PDB file of N, CA and C in Angstrom:
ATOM      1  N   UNK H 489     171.420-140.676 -34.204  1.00 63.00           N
ATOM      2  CA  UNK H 489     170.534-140.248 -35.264  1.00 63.00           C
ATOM      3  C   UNK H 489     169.510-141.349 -35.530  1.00 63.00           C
ATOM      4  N   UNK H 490     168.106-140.844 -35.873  1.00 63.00           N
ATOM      5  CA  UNK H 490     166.902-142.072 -35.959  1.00 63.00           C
ATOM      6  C   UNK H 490     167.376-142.535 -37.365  1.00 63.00           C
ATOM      7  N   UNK H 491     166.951-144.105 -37.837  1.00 72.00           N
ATOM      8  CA  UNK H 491     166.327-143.827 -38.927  1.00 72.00           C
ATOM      9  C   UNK H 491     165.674-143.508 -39.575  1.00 72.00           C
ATOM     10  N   UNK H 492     165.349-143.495 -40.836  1.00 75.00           N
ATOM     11  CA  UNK H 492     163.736-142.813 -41.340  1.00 75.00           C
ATOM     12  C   UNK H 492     162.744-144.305 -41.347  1.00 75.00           C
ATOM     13  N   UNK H 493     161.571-143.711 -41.113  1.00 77.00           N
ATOM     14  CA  UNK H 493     160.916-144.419 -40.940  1.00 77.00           C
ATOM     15  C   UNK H 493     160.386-145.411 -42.247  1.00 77.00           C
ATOM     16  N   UNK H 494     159.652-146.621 -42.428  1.00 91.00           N
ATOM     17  CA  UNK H 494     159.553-147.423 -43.287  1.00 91.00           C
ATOM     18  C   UNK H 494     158.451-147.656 -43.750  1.00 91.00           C
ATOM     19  N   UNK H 495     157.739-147.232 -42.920  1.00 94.00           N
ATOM     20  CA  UNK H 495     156.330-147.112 -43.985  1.00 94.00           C
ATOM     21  C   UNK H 495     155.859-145.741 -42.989  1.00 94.00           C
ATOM     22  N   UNK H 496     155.302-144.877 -43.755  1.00 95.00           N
ATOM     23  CA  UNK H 496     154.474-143.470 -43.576  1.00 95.00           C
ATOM     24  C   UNK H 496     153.366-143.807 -42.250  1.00 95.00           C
ATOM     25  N   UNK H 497     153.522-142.605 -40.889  1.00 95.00           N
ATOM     26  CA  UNK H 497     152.723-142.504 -40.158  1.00 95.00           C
ATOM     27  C   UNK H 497     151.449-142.881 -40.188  1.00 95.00           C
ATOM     28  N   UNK H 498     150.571-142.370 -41.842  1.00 96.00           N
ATOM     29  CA  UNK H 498     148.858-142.066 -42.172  1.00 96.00           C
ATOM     30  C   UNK H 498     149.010-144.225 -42.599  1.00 96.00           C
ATOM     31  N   UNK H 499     150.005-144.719 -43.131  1.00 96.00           N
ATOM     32  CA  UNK H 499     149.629-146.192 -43.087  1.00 96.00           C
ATOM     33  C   UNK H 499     149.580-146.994 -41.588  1.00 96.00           C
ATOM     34  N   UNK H 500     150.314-146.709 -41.101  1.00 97.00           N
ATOM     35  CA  UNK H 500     150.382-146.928 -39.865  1.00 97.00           C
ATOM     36  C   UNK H 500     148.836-147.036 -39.271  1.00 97.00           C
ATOM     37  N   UNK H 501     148.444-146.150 -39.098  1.00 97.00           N
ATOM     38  CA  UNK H 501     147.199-145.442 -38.656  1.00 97.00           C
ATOM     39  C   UNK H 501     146.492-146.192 -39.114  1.00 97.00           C
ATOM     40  N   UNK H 502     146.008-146.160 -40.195  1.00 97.00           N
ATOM     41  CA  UNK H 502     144.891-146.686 -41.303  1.00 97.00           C
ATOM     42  C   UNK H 502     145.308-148.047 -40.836  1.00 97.00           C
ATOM     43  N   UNK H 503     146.197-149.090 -40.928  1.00 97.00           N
ATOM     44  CA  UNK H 503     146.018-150.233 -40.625  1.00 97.00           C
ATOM     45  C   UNK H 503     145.836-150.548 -39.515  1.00 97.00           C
ATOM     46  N   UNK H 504     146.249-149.767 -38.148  1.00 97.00           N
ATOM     47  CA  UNK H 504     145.967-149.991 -36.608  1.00 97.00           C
ATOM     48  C   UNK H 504     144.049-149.950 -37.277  1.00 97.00           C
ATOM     49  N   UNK H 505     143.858-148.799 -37.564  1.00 97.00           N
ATOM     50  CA  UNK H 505     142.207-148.542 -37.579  1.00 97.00           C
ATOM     51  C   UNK H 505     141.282-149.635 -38.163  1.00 97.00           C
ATOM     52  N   UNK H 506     142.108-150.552 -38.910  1.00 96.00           N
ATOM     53  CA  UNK H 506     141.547-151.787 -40.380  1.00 96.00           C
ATOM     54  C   UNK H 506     141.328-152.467 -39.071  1.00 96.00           C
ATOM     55  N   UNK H 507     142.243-152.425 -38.639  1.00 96.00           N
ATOM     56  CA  UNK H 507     142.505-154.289 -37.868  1.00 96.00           C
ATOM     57  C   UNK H 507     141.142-153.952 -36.747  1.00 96.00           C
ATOM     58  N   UNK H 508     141.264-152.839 -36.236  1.00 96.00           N
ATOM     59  CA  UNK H 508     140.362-152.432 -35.024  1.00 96.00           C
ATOM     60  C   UNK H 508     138.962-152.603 -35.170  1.00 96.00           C
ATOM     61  N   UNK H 509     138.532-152.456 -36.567  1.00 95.00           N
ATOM     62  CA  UNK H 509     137.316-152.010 -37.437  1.00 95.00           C
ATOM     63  C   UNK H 509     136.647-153.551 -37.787  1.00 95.00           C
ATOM     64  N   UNK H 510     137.604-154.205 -37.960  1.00 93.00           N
ATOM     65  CA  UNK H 510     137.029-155.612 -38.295  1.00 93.00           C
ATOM     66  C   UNK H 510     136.649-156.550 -37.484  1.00 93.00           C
ATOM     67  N   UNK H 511     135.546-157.047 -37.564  1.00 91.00           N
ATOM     68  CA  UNK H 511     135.034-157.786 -36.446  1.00 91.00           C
ATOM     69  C   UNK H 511     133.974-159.151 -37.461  1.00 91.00           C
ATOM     70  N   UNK H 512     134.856-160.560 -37.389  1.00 93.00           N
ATOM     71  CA  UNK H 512     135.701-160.982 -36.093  1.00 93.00           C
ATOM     72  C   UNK H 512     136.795-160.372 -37.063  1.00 93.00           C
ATOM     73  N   UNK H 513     137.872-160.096 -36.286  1.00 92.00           N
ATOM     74  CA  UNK H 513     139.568-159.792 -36.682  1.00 92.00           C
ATOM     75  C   UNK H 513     140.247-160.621 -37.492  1.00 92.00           C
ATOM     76  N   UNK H 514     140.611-160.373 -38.130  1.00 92.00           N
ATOM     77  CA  UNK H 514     141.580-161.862 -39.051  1.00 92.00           C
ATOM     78  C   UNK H 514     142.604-161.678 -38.715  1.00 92.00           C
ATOM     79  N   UNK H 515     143.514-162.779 -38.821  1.00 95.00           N
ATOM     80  CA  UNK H 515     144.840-162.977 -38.328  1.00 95.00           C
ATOM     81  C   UNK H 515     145.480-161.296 -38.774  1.00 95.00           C
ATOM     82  N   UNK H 516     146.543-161.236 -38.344  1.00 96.00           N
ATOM     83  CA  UNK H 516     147.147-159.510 -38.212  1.00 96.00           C
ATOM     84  C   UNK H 516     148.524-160.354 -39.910  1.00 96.00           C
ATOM     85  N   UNK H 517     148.948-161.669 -39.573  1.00 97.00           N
ATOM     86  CA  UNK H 517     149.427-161.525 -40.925  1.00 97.00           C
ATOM     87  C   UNK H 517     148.736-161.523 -42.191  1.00 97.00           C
ATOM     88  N   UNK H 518     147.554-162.487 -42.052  1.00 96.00           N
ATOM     89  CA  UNK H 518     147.010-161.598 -43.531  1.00 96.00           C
ATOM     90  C   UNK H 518     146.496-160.093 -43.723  1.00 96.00           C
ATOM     91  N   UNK H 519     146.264-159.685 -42.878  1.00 96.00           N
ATOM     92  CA  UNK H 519     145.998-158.139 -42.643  1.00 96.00           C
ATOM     93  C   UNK H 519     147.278-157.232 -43.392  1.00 96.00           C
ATOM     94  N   UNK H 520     148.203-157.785 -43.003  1.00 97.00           N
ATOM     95  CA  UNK H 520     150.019-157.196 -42.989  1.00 97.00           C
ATOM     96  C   UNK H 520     150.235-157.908 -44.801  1.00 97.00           C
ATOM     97  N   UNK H 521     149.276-158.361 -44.837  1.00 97.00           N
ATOM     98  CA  UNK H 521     149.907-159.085 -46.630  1.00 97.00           C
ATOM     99  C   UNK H 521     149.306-158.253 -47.429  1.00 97.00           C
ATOM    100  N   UNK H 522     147.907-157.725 -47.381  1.00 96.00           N
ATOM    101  CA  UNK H 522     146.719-157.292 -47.787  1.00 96.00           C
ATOM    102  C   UNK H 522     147.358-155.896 -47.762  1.00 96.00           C
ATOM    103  N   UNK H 523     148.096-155.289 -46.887  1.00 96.00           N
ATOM    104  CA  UNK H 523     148.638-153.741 -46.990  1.00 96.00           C
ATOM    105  C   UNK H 523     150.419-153.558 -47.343  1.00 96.00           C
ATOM    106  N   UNK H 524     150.918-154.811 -47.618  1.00 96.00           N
ATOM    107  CA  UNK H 524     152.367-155.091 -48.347  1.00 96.00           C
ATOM    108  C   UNK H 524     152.851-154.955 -47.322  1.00 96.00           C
ATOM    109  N   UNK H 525     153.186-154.817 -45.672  1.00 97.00           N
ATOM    110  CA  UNK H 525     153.228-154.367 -44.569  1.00 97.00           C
ATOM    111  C   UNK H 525     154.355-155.388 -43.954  1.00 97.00           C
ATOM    112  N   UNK H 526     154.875-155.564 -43.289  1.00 97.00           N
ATOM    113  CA  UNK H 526     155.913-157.032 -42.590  1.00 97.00           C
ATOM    114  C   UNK H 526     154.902-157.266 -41.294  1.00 97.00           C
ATOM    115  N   UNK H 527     154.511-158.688 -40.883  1.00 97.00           N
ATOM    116  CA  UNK H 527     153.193-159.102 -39.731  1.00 97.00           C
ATOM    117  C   UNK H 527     154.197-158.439 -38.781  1.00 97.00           C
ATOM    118  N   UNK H 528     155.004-158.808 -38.243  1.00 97.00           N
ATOM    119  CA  UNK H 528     155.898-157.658 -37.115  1.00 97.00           C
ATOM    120  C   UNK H 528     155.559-156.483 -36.933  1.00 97.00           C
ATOM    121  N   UNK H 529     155.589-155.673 -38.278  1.00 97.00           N
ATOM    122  CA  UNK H 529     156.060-154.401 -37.985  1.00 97.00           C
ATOM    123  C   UNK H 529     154.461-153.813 -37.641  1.00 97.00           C
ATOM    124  N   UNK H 530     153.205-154.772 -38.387  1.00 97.00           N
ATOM    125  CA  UNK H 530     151.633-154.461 -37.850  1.00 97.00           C
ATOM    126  C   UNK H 530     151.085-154.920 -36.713  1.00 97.00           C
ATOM    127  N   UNK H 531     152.173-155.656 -36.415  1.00 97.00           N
ATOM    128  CA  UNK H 531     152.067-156.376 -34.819  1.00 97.00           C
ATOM    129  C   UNK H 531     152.125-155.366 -33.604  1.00 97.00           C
ATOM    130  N   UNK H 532     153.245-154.684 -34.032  1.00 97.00           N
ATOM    131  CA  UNK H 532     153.639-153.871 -33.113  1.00 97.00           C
ATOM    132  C   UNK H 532     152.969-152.549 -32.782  1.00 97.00           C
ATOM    133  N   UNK H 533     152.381-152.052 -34.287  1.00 97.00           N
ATOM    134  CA  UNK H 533     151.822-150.644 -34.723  1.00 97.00           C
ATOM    135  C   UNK H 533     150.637-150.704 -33.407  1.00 97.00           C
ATOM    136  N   UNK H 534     149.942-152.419 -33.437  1.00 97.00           N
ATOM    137  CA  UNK H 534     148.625-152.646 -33.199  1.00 97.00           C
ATOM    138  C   UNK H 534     148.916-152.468 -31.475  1.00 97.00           C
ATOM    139  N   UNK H 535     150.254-153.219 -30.736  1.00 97.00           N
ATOM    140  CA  UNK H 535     150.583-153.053 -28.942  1.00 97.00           C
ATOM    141  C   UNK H 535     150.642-152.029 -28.945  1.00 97.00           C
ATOM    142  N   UNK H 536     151.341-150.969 -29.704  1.00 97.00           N
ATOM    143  CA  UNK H 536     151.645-149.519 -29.266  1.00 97.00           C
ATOM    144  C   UNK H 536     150.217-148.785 -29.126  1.00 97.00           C
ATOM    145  N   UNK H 537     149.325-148.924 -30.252  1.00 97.00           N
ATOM    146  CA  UNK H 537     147.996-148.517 -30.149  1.00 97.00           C
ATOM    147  C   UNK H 537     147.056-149.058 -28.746  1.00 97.00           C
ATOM    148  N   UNK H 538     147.132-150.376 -28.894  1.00 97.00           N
ATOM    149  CA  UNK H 538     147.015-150.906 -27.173  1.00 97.00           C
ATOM    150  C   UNK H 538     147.303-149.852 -26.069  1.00 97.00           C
ATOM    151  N   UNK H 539     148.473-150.310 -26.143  1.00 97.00           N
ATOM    152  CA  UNK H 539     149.258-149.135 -24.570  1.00 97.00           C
ATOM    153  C   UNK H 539     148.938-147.559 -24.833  1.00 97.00           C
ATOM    154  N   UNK H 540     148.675-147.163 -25.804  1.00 97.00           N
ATOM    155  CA  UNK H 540     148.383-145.663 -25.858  1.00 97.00           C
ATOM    156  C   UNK H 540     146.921-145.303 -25.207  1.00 97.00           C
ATOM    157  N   UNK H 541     146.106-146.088 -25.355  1.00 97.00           N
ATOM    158  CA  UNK H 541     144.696-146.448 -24.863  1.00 97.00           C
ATOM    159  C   UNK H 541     145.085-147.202 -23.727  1.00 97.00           C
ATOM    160  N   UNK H 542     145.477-147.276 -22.749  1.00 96.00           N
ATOM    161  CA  UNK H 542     145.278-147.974 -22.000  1.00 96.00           C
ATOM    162  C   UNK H 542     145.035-149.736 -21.752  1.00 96.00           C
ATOM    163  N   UNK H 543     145.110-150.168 -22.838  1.00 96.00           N
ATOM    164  CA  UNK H 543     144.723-151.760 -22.711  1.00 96.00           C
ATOM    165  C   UNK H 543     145.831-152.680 -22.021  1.00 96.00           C
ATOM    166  N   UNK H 544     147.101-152.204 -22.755  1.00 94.00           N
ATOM    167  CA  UNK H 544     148.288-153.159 -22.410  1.00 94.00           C
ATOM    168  C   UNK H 544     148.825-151.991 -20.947  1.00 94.00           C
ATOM    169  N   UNK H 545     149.444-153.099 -20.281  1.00 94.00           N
ATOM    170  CA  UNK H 545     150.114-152.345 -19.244  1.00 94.00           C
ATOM    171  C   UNK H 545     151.988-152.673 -19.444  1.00 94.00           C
ATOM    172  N   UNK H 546     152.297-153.738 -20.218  1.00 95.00           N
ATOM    173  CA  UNK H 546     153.583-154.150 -20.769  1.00 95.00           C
ATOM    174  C   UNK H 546     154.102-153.028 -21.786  1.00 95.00           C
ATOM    175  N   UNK H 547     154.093-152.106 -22.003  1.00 96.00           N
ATOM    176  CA  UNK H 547     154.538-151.022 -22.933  1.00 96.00           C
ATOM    177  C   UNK H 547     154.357-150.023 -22.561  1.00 96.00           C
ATOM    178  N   UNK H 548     155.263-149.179 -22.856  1.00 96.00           N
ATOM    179  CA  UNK H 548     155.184-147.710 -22.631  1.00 96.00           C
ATOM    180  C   UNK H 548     154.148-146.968 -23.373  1.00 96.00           C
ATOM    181  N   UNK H 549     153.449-146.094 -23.178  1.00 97.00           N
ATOM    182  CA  UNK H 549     153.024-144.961 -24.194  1.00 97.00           C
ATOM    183  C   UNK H 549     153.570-144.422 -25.254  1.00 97.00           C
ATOM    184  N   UNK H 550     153.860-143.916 -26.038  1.00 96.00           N
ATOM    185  CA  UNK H 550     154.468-142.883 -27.402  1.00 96.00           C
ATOM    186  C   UNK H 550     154.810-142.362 -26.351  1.00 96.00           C
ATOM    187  N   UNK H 551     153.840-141.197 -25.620  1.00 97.00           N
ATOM    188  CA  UNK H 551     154.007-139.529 -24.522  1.00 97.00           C
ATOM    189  C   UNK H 551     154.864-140.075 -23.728  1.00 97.00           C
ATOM    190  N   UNK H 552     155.280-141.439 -23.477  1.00 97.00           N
ATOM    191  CA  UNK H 552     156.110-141.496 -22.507  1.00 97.00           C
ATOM    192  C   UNK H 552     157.200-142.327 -22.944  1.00 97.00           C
ATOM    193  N   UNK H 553     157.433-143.176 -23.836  1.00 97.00           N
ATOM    194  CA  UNK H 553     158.430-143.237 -24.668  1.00 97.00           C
ATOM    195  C   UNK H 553     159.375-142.084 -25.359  1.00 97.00           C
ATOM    196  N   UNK H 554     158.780-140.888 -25.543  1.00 97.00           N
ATOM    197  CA  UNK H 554     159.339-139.249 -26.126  1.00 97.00           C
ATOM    198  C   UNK H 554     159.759-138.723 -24.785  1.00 97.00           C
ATOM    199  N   UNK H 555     159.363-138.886 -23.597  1.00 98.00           N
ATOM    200  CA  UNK H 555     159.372-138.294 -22.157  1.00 98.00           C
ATOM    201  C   UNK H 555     160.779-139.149 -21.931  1.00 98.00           C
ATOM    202  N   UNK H 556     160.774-140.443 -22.382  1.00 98.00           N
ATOM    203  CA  UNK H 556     162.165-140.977 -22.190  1.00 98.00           C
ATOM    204  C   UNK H 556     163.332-140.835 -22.574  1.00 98.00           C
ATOM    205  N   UNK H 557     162.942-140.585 -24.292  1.00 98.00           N
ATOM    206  CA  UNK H 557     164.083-140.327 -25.095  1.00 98.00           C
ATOM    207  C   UNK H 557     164.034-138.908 -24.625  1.00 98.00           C
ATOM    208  N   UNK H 558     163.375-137.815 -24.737  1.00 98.00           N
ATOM    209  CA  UNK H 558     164.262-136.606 -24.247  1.00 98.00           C
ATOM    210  C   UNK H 558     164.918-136.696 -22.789  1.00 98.00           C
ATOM    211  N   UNK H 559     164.786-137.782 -21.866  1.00 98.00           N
ATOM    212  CA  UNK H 559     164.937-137.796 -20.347  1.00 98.00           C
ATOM    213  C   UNK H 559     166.943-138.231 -20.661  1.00 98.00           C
ATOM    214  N   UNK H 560     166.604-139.030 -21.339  1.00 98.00           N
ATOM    215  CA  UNK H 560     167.729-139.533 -21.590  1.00 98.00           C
ATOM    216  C   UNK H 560     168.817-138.804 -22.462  1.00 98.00           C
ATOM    217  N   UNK H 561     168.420-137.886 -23.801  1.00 98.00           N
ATOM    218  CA  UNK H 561     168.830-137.232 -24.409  1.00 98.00           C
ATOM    219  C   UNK H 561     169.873-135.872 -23.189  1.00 98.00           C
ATOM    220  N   UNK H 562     168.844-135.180 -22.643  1.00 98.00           N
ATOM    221  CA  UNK H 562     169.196-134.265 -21.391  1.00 98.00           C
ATOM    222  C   UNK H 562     170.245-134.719 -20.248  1.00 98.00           C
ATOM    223  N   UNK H 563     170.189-136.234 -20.025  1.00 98.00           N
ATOM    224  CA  UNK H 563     171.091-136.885 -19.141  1.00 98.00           C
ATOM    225  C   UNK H 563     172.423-137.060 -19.780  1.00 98.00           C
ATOM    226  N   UNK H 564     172.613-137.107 -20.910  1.00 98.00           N
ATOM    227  CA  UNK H 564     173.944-137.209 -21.815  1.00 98.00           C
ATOM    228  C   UNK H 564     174.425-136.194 -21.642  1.00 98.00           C
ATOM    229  N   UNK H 565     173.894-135.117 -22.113  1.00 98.00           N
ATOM    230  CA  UNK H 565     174.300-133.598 -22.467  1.00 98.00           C
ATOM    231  C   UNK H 565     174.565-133.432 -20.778  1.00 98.00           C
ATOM    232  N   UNK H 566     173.951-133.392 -20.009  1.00 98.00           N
ATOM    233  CA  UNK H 566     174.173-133.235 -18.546  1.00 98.00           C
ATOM    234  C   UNK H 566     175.539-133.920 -18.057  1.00 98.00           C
ATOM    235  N   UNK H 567     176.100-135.452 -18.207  1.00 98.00           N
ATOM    236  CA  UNK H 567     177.680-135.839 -18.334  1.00 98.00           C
ATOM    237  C   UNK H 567     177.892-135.103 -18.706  1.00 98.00           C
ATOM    238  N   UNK H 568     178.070-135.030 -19.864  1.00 97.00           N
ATOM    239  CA  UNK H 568     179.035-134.550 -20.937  1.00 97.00           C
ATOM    240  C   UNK H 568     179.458-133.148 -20.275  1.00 97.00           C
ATOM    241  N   UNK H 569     178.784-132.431 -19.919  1.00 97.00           N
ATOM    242  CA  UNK H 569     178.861-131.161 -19.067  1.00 97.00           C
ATOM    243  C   UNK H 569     179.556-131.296 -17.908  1.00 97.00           C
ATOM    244  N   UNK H 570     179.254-132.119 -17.248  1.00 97.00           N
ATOM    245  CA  UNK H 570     179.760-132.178 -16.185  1.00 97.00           C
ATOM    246  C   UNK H 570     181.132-132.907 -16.311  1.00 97.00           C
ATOM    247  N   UNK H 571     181.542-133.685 -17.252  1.00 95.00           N
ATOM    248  CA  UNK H 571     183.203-134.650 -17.633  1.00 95.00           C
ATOM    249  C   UNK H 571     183.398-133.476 -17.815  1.00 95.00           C
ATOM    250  N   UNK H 572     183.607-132.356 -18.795  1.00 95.00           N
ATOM    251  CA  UNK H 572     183.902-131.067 -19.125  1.00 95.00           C
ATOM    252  C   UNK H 572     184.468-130.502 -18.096  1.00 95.00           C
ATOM    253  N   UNK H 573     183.553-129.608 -17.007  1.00 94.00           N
ATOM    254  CA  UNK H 573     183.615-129.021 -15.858  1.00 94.00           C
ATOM    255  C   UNK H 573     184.771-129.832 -15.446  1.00 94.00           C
ATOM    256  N   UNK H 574     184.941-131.251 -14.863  1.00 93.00           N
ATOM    257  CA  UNK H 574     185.801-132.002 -13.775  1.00 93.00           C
ATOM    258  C   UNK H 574     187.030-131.635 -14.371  1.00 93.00           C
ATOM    259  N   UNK H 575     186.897-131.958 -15.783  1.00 92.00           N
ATOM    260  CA  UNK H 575     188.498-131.783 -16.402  1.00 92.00           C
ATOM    261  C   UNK H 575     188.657-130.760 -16.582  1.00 92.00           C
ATOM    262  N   UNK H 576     188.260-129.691 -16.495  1.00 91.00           N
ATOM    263  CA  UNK H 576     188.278-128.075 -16.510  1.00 91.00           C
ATOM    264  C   UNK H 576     189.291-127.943 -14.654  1.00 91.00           C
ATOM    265  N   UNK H 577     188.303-128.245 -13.691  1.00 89.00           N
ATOM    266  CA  UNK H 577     188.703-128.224 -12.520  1.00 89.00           C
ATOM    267  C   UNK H 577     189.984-129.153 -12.390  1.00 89.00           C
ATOM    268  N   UNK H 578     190.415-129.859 -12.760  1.00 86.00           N
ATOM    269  CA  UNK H 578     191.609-130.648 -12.668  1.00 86.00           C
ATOM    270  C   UNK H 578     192.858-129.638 -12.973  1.00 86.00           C
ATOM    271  N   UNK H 579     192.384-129.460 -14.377  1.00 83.00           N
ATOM    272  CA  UNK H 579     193.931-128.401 -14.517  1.00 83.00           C
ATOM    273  C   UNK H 579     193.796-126.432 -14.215  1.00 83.00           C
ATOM    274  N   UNK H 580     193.041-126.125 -13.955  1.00 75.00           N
ATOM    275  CA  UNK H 580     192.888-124.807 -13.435  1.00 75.00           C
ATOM    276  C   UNK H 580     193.419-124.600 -11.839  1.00 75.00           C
ATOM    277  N   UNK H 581     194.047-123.903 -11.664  1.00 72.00           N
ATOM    278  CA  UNK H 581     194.771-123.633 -10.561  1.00 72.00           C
ATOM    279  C   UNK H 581     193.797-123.300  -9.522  1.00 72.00           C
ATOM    280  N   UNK H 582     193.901-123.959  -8.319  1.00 67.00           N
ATOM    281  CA  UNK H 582     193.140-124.013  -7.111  1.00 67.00           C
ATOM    282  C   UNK H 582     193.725-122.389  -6.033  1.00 67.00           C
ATOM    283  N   UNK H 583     192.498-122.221  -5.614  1.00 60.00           N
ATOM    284  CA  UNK H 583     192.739-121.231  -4.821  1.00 60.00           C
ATOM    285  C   UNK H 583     191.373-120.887  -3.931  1.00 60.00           C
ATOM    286  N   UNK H 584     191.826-121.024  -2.615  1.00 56.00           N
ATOM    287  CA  UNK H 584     190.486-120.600  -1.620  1.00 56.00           C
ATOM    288  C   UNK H 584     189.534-119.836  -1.899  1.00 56.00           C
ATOM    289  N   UNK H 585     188.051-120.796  -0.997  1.00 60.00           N
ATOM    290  CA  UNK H 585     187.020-119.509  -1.404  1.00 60.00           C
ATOM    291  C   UNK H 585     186.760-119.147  -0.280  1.00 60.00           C
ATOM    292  N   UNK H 586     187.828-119.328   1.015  1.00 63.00           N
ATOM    293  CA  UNK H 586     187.348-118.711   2.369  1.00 63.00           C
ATOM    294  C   UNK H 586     188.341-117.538   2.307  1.00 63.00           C
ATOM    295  N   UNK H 587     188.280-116.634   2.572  1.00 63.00           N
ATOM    296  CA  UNK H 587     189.663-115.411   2.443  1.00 63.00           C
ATOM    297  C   UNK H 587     190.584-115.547   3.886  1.00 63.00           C
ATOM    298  N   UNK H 588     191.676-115.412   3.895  1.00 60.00           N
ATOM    299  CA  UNK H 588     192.381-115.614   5.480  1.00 60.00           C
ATOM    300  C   UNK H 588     192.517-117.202   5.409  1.00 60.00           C
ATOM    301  N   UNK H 589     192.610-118.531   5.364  1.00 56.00           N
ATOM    302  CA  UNK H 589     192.828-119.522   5.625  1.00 56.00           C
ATOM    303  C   UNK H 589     194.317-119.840   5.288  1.00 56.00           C
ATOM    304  N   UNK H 590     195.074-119.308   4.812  1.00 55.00           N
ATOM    305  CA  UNK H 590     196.435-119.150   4.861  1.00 55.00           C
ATOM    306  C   UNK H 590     197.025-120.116   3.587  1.00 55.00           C
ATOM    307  N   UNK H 591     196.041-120.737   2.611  1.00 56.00           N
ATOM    308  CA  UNK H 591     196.250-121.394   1.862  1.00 56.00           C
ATOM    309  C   UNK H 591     196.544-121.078   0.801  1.00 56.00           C
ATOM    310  N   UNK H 592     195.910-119.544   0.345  1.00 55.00           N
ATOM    311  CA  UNK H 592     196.558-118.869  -1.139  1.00 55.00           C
ATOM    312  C   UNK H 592     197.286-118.010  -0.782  1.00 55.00           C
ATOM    313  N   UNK H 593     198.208-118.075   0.405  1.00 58.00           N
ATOM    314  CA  UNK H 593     198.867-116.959   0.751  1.00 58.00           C
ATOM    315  C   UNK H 593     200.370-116.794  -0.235  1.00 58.00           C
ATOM    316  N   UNK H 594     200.175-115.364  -1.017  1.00 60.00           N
ATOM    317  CA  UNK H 594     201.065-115.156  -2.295  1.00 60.00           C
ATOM    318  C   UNK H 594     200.751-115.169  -3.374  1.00 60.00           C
ATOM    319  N   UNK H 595     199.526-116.372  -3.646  1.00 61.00           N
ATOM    320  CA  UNK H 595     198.680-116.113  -5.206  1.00 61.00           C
ATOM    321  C   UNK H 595     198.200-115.198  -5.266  1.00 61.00           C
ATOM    322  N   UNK H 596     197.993-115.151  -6.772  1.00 62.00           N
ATOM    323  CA  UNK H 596     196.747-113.527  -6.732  1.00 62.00           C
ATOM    324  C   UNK H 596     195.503-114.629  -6.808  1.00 62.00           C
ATOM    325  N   UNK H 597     194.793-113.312  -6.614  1.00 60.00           N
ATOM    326  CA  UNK H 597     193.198-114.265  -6.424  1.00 60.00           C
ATOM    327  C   UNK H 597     192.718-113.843  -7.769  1.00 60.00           C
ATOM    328  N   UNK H 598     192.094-115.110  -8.200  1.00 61.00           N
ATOM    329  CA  UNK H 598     191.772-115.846  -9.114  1.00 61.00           C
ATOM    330  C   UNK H 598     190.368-115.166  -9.537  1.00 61.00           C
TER     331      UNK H 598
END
C-alpha cells in the first residue's frame, strides 16, 4: 500500500515551475524555505521534472516508473498464480494425457 502523499501534486508543480521560471535560479533550499517545502523533497520534484523532459538520463520517467510498478505489480500476481497451480499439481492425482500408455491403467479418467 502507497503512502499518501505529503505535499499536494498542484504544489509540486508550481514549485518545479518557480524554480524553472527564475533566472538566475537561487539555491533550490531557499526556494524549499520560501514554500515550507523539505530542500530534498524540491530537489527531487525538480530531477523527476528533468527526466520527464528529457534532460537527465539517470532517472526514470513517471510513464515509466508506473510501466514499472504495474510490470512488477503483474509479476507478483503471476507467482502467486503459478505457487498456487504447482501446489494444486502436487496433490491432485496424476493421470495420462496420452490414452493407451499403460500408465492409468484402472483409474478412471480424470
Amino acid at each position: 500500500m502507497v503512502a499518501p502523499r505529503k505535499y499536494p501534486v498542484e504544489l509540486q508543480q508550481r514549485a518545479v515551475r518557480l524554480w524553472r521560471s527564475e533566472q538566475p535560479r537561487r539555491p533550490i533550499a531557499h526556494l524549499a524555505r520560501e514554500l515550507g517545502v523539505h530542500p530534498e523533497a524540491l530537489r527531487n520534484w525538480i530531477r523527476q521534472d528533468e527526466a520527464n523532459r528529457g534532460e537527465r538520463a539517470d532517472r526514470l520517467t513517471t510513464e515509466q516508473l508506473e510501466e514499472l510498478r504495474r510490470l512488477r505489480k503483474e509479476n507478483a500476481e503471476l507467482r502467486r498464480t503459478n505457487d498456487i497451480l504447482k501446489a494444486a499439481s502436487a496433490v491432485s492425482p496424476r493421470s495420462s494425457t496420452r490414452p493407451g500408455d499403460g500408465h492409468d491403467a484402472g483409474r478412471p479418467a480424470w
